[in-house]
XYZ file of N, CA, C and O in Angstrom:
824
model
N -81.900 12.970 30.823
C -82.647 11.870 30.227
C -81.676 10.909 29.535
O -80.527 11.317 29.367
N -81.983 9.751 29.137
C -81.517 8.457 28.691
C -81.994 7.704 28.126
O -82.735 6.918 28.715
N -81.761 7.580 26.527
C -82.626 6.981 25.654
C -81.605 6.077 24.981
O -80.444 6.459 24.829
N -82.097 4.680 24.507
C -81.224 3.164 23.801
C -82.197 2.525 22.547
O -83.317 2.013 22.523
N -81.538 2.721 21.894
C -82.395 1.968 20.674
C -81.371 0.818 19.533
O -80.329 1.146 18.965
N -81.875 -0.180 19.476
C -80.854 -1.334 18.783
C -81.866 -2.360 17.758
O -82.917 -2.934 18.038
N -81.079 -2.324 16.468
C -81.679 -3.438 15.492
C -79.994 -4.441 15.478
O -78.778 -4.358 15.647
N -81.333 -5.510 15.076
C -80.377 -6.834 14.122
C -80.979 -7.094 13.351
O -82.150 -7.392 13.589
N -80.596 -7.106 12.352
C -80.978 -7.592 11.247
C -80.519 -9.032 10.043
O -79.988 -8.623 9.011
N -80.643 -10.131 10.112
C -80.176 -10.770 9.369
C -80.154 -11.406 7.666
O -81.144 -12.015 8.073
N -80.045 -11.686 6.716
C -79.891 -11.874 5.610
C -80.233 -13.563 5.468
O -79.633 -14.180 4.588
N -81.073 -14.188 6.230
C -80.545 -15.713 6.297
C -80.664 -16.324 4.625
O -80.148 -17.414 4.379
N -81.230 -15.705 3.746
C -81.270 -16.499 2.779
C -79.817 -15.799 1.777
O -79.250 -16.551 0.985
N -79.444 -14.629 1.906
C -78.307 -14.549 1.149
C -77.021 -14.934 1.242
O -76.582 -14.876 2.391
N -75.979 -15.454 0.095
C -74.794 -16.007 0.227
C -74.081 -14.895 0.037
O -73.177 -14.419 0.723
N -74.485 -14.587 -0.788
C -73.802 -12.792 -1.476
C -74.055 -11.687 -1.251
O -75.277 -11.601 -1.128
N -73.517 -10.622 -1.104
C -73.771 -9.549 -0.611
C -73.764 -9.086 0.974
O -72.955 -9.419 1.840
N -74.847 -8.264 1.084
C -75.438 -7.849 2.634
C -75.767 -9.137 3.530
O -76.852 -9.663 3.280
N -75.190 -9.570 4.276
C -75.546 -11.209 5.342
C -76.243 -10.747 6.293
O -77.330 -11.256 6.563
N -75.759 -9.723 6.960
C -76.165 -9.475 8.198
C -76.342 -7.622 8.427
O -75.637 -6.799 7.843
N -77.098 -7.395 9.097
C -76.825 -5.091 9.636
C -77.020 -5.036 10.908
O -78.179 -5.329 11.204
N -75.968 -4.630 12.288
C -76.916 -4.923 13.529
C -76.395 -2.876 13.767
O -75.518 -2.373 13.066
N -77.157 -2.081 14.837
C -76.567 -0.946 15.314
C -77.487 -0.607 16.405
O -78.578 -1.092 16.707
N -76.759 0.387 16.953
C -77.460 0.265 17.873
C -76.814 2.046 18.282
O -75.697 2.494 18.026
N -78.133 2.843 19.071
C -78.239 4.291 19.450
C -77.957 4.689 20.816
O -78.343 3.724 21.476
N -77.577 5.422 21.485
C -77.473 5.752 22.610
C -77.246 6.964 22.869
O -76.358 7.612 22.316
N -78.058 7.427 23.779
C -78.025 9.074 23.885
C -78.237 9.560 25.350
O -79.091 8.935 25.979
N -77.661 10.474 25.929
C -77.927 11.494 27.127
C -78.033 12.728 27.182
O -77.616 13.342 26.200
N -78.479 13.331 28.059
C -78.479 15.069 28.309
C -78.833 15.091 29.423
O -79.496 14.176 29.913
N -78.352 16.477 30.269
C -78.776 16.819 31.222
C -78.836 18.754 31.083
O -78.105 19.472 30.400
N -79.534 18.998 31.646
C -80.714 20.325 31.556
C -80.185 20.716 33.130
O -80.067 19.838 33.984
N -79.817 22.453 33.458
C -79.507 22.585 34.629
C -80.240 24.019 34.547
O -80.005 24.593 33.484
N -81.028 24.683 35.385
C -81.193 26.027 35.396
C -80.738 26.607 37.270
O -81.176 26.379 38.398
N -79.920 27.219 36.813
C -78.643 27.687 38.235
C -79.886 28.563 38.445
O -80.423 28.461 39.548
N -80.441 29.439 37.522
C -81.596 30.283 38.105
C -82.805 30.810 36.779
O -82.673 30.537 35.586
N -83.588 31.359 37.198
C -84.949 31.250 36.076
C -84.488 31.979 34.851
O -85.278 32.108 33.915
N -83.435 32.403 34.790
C -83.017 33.436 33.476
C -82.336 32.680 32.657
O -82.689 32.674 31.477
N -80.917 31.656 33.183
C -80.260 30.224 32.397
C -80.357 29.099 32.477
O -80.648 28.484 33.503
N -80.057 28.497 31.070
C -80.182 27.171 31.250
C -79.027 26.726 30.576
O -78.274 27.353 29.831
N -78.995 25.453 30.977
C -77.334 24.913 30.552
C -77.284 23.612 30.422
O -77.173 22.855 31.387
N -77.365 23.222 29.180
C -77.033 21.772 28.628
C -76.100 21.082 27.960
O -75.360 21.586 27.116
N -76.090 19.759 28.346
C -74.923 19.306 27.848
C -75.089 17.453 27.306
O -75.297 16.708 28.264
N -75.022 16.865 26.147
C -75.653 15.982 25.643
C -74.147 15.081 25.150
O -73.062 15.589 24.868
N -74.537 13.509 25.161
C -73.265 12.908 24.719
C -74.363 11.860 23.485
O -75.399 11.701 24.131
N -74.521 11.255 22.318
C -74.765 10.230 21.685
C -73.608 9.815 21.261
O -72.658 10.548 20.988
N -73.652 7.845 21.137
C -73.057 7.023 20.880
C -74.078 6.392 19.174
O -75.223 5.951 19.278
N -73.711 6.446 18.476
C -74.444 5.350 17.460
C -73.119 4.421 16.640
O -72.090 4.886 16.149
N -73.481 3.258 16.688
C -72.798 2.213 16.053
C -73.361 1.194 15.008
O -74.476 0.776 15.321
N -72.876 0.719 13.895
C -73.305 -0.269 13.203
C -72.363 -0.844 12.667
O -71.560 -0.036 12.199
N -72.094 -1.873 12.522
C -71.800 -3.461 12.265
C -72.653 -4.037 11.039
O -73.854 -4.303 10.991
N -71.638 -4.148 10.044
C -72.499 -4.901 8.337
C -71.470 -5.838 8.322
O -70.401 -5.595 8.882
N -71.663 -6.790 7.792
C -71.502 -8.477 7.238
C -71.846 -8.733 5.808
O -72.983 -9.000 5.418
N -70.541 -8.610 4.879
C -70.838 -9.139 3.693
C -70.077 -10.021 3.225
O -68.988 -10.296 3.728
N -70.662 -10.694 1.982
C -69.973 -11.513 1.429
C -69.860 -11.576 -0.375
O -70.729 -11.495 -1.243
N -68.660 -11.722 -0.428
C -68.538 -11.603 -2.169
C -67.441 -12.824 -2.729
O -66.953 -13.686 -1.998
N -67.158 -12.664 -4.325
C -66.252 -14.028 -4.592
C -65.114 -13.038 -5.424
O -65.356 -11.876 -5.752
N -64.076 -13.616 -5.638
C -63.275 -12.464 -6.321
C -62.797 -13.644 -7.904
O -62.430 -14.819 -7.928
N -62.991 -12.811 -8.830
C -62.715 -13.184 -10.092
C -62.466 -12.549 -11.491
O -63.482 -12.043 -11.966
N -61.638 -12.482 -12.060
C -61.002 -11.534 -13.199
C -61.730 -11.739 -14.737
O -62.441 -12.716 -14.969
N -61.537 -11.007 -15.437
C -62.115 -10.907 -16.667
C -61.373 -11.950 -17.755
O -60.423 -12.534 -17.235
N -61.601 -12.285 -19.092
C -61.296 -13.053 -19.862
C -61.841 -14.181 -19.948
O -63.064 -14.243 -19.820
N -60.966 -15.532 -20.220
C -61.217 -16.723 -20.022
C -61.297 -17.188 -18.635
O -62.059 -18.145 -18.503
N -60.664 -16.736 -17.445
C -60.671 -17.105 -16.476
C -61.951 -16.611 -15.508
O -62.046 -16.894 -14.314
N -63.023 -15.723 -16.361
C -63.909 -15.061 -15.302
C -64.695 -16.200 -15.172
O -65.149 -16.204 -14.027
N -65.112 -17.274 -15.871
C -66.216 -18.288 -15.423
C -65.711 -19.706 -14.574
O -66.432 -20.473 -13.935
N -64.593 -19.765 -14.738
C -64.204 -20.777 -13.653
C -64.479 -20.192 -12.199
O -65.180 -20.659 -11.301
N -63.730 -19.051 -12.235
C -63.043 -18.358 -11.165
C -64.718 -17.822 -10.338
O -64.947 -17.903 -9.131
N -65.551 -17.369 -11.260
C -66.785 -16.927 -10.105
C -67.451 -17.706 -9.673
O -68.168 -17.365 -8.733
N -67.521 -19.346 -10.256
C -67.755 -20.585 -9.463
C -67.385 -21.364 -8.087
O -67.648 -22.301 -7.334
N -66.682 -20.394 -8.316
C -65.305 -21.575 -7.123
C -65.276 -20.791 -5.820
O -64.883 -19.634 -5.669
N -65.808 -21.704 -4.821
C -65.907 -21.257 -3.605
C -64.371 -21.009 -2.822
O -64.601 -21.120 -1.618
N -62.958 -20.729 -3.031
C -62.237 -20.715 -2.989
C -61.363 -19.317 -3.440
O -60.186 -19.131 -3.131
N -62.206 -18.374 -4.243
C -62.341 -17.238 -4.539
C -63.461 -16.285 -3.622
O -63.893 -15.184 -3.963
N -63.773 -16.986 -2.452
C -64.927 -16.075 -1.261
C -64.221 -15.239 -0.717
O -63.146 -15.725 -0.364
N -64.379 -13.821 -0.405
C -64.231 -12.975 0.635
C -65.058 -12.390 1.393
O -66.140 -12.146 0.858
N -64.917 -12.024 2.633
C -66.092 -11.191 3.295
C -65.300 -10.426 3.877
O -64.073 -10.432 3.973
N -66.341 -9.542 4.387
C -65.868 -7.831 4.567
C -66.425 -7.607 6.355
O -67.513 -8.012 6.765
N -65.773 -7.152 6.892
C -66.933 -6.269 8.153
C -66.756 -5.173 8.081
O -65.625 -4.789 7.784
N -67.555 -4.456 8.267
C -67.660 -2.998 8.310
C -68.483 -2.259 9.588
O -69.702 -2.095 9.625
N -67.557 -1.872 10.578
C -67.454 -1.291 11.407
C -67.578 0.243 12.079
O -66.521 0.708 12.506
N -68.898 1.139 12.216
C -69.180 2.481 12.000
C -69.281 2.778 13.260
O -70.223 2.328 13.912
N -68.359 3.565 13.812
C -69.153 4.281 14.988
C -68.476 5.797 15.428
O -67.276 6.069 15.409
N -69.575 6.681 15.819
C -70.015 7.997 15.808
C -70.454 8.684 17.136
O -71.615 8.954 17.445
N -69.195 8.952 17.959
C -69.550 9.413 19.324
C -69.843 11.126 18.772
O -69.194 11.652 17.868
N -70.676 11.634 19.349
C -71.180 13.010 19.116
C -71.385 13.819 20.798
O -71.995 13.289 21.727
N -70.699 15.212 20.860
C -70.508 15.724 22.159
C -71.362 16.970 22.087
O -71.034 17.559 21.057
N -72.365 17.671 22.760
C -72.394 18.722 22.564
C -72.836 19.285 23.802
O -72.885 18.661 24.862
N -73.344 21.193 23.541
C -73.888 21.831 24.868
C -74.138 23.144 24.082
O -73.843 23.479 22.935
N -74.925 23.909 25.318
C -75.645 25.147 25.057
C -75.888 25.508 26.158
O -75.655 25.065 27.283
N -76.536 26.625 25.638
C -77.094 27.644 26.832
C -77.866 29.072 26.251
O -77.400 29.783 25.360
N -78.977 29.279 26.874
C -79.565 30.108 27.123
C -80.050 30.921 28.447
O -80.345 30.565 29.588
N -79.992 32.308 27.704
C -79.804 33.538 28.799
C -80.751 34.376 28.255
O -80.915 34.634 27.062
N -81.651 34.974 29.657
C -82.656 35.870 29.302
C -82.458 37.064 30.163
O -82.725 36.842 31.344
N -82.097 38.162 29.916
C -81.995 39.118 30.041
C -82.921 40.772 29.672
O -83.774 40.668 28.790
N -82.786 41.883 30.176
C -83.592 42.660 30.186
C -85.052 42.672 30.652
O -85.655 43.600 30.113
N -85.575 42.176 31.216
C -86.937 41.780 32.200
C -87.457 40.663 31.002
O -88.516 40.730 30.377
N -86.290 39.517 30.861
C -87.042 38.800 29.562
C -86.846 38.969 27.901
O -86.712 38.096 27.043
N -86.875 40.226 27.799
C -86.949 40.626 26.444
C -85.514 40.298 25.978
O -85.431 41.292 25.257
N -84.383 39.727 25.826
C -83.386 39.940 25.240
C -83.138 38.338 25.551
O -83.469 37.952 26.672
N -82.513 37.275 24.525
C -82.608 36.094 24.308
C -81.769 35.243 24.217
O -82.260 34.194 23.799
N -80.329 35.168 24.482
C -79.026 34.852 23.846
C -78.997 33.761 23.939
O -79.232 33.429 25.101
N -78.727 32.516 22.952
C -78.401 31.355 22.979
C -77.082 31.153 22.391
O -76.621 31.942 21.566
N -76.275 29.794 22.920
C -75.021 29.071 22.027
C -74.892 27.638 21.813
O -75.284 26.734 22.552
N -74.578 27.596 21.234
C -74.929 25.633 20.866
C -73.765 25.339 20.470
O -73.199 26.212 19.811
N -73.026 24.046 20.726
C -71.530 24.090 20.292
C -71.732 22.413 20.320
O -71.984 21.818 21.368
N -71.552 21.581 18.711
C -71.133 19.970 19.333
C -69.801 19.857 18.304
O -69.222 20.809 17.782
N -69.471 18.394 18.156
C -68.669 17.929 17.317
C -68.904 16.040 17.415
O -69.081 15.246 18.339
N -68.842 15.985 16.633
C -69.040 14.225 15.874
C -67.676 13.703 15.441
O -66.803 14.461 15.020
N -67.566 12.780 15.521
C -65.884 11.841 15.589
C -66.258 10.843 15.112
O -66.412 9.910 15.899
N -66.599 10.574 13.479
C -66.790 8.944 12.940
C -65.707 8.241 12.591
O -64.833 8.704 11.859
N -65.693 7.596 12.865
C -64.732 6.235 12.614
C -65.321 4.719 11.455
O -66.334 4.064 11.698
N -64.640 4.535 10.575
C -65.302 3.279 9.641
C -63.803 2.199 9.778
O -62.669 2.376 9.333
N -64.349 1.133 10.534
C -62.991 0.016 10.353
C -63.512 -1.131 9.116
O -64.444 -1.876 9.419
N -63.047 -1.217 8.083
C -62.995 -2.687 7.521
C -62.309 -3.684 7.271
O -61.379 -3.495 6.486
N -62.480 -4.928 7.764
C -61.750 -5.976 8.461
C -62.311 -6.750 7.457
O -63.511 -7.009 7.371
N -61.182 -7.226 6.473
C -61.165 -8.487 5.257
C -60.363 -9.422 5.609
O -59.224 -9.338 6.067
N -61.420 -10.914 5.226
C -60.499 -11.976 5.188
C -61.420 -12.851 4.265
O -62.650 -12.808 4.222
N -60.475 -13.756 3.443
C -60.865 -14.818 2.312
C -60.450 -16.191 2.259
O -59.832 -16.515 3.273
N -60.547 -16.846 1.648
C -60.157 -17.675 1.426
C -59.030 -17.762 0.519
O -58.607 -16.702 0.059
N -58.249 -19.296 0.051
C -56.605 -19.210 -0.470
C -56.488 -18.885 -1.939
O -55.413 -18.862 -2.539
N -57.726 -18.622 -2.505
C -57.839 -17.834 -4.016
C -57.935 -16.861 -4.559
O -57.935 -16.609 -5.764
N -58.076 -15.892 -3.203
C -58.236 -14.277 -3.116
C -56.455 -14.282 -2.904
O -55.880 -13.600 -3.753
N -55.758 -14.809 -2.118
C -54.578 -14.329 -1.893
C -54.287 -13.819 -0.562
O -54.855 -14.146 0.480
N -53.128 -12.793 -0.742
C -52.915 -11.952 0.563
C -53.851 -11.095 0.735
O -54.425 -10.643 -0.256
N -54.155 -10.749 1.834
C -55.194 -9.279 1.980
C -54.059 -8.620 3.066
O -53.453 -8.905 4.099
N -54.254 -7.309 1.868
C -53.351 -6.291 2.711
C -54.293 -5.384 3.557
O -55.013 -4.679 2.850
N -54.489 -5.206 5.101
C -55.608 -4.353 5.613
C -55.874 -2.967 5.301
O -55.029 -2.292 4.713
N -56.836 -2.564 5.607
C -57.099 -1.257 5.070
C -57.480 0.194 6.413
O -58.172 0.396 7.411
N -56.488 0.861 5.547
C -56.916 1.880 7.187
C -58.268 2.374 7.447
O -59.142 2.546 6.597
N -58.344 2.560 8.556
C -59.764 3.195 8.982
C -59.844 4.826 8.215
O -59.013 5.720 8.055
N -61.187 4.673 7.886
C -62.104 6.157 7.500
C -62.218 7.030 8.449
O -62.449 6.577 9.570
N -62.109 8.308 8.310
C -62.432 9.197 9.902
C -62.867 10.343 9.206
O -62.494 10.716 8.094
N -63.743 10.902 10.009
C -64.529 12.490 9.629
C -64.815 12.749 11.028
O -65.117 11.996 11.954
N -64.617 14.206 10.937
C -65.055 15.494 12.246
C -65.968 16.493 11.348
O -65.704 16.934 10.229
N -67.207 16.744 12.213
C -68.282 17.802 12.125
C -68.090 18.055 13.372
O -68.113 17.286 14.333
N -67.790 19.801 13.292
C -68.273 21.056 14.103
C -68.674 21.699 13.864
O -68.325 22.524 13.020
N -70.474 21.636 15.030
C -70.809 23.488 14.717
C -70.934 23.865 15.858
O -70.892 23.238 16.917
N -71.142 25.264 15.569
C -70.801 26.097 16.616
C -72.446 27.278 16.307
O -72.392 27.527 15.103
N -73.139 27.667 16.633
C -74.109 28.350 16.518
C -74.309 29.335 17.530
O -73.989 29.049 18.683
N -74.847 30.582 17.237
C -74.963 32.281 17.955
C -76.224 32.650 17.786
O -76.591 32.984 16.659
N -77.118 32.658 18.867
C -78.037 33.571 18.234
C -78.482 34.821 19.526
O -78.154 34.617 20.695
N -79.104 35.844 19.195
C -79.839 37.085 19.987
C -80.918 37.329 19.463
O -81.015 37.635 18.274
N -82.134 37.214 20.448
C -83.249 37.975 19.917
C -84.102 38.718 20.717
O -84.734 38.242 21.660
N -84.132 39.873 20.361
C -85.155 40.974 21.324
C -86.130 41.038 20.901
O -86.264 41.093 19.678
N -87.469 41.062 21.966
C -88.384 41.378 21.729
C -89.070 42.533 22.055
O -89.265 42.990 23.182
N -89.548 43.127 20.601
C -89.888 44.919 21.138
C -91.383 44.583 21.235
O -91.905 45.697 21.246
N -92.402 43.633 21.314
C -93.632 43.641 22.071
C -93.722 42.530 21.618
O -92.865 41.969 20.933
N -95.474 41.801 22.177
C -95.937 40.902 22.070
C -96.002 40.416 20.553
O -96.013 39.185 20.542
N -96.026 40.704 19.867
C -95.685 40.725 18.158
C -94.973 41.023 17.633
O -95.236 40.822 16.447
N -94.026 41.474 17.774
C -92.698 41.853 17.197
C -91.391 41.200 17.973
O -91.335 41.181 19.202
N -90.318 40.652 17.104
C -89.210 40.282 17.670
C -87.886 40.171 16.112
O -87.866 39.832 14.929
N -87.062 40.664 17.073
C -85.904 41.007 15.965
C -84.917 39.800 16.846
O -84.832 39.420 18.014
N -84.123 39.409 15.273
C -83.032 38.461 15.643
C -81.949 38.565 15.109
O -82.168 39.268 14.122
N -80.733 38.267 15.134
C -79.294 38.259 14.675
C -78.557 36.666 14.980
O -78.771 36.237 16.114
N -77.882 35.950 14.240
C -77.552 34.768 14.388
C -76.434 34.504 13.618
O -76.534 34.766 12.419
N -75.498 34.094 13.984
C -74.002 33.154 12.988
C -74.026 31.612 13.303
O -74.279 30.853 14.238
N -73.695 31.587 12.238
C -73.331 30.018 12.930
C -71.990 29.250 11.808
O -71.888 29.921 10.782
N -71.051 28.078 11.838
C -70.115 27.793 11.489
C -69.909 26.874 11.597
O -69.713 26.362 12.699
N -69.849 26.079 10.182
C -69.562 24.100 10.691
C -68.343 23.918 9.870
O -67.955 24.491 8.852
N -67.865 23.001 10.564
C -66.375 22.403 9.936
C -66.991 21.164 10.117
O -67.729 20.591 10.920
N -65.812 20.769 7.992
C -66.275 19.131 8.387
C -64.411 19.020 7.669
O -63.792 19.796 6.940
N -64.107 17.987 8.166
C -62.528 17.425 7.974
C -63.019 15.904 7.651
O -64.024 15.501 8.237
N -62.322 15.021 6.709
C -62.029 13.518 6.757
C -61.121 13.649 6.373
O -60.633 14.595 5.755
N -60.630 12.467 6.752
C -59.231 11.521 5.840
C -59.539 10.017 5.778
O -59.463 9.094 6.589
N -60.041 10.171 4.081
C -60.444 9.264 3.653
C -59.118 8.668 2.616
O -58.611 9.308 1.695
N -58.730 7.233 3.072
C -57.508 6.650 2.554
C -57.686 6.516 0.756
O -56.837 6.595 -0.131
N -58.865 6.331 0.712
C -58.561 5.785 -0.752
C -59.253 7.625 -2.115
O -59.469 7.720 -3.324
N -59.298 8.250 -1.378
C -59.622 9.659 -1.871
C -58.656 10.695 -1.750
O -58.762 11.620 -2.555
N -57.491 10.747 -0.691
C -56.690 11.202 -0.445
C -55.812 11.587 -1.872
O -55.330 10.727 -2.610
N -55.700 13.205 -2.121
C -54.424 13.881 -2.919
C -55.172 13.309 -4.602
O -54.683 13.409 -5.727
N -56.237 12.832 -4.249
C -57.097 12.772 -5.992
C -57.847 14.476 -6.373
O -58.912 14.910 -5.934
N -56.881 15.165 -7.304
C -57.201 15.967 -7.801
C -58.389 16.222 -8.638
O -58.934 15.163 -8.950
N -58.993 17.306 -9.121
C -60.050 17.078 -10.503
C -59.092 17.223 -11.531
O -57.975 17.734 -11.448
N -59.625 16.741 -12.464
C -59.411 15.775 -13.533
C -58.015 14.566 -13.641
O -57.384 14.186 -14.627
N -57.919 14.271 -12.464
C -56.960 13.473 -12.097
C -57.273 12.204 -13.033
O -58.329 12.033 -13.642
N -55.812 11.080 -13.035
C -56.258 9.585 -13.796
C -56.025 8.992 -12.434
O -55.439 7.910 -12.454
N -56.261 9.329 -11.600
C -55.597 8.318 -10.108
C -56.865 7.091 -10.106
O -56.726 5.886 -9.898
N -58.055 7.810 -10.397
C -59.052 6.746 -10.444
C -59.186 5.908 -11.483
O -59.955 6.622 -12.127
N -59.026 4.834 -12.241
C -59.073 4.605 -13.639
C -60.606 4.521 -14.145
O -61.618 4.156 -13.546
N -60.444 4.913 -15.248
C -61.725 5.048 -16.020
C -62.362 6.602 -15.492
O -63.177 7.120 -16.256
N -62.117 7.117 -14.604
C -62.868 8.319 -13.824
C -62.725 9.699 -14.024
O -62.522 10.183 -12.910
N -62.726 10.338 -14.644
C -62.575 11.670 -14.371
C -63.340 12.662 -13.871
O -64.270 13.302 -14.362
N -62.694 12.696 -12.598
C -63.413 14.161 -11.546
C -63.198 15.338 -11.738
O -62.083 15.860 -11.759
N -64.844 16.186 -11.991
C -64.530 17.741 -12.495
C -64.388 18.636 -11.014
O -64.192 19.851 -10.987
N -64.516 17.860 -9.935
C -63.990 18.617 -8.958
C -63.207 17.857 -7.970
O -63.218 16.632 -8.097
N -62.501 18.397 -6.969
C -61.857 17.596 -5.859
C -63.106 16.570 -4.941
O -64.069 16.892 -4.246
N -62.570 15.328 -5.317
C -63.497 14.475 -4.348
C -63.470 14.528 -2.850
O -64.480 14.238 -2.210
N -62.249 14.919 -2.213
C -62.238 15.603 -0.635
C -63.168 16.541 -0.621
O -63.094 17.440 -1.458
N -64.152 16.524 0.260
C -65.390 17.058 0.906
C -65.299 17.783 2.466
O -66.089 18.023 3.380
N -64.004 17.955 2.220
C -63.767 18.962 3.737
C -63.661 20.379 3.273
O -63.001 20.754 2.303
N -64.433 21.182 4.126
C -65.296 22.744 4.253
C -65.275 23.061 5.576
O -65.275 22.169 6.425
N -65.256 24.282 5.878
C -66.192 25.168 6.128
C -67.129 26.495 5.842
O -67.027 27.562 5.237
N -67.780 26.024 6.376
C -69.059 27.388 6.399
C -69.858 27.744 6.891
O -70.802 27.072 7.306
N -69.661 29.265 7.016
C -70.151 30.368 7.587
C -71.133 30.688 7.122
O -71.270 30.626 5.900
N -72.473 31.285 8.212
C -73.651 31.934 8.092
C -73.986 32.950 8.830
O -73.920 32.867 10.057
N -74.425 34.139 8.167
C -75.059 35.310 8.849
C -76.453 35.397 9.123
O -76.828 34.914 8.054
N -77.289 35.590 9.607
C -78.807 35.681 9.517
C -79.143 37.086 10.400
O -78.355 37.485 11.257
N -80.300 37.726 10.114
C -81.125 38.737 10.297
C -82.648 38.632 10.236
O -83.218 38.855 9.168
N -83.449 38.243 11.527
C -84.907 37.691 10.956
C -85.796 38.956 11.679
O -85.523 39.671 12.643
N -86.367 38.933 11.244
C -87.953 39.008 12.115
C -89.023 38.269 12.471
O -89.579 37.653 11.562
N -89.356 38.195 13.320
C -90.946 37.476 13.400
C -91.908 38.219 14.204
O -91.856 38.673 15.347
N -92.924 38.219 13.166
C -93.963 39.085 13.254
C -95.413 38.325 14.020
O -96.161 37.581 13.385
N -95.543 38.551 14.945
C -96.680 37.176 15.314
C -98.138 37.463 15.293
O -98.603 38.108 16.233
N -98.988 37.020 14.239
C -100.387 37.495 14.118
C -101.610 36.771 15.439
O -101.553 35.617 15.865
N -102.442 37.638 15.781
C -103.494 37.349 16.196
C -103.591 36.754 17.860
O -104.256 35.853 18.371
N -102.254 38.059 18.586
C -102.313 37.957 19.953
C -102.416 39.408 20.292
O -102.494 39.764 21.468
């Protein structure tokens, strides 16, 4: 299957801020059963968005009220998101049916570009590197069924998430890297974690 979905959105009355949001979705899969016991899938999404802003740049003191007047102090920003995501699975039925094994495996690759330029009162603009994050999971499950109402399960599963985010990078907790800020924990948000599960399901009124 093959599914597309896209907004634009525009801002026409604002000078400042949010101007514009456009993005747009895209997704596939394909479903294969080699025979009535497996199945085997495999899925690609694309999602992207594109923001448009605009701001004025101006310093504190005596100079903050000239300076936030003056169209000559404008900058705007683009901000650039996009998020290819890969995944697949499979399920296997075994024992005349009764025995259930599934695996699910994707990973996500975001990317954030922002592209500044101003006018001759902002100055130089030095560019800024791109944002990046990876999510992987990986998921296990088995479940037998000992009758029409009863079924036992066992399941792991394991996600990794990684970024390298430029302006968060090597900021400790209680670091001064941020001014004014003090973080009681590390602001890097890369993990993983692990899950065990053990269920039952008990099914009433068959």
């Amino acid at each position: 299957s093959f599914s597309y979905s896209a907004i634009d959105v525009k801002y026409g009355e604002s000078e400042m801020g949010l101007i514009s949001s456009k993005g747009s979705s895209m997704s596939a899969d394909v479903t294969v059963r080699p025979d009535k016991h497996l199945a085997l899938f495999v899925f690609y999404t694309m999602d992207s968005m594109t923001a448009e802003q605009a701001s004025r740049y101006y310093r504190g003191g005596g100079s903050k009220a000239p300076m936030s007047v003056d169209p000559a102090n404008n900058w705007w920003a683009t901000h650039e998101d996009t998020t290819p995501t890969i995944g697949a699975g499979a399920s296997m039925m075994l024992m005349d049916d009764k025995l259930d094994i599934g695996a699910y495996y994707s990973m996500s690759d975001s990317s954030t570009a922002i592209t500044l330029t101003g006018n001759d009162g902002v100055g130089e603009i030095t560019p800024l590197p791109d944002l990046k994050s990876t999510l992987t999971s990986i998921d296990v499950t088995a479940k037998y069924r000992f009758s029409d109402t009863l079924t036992f399960g066992l399941g792991f599963a394991t996600e990794t998430y990684e970024t390298d985010n430029w302006s968060l990078n090597d900021v400790e907790p209680a670091s001064e890297a941020i001014r004014e800020v003090i973080t009681l924990v590390p602001i890097e948000a890369n993990f993983t974690a692990n899950k065990a599960m053990v269920f039952i399901v008990w099914s009433l009124g068959r």
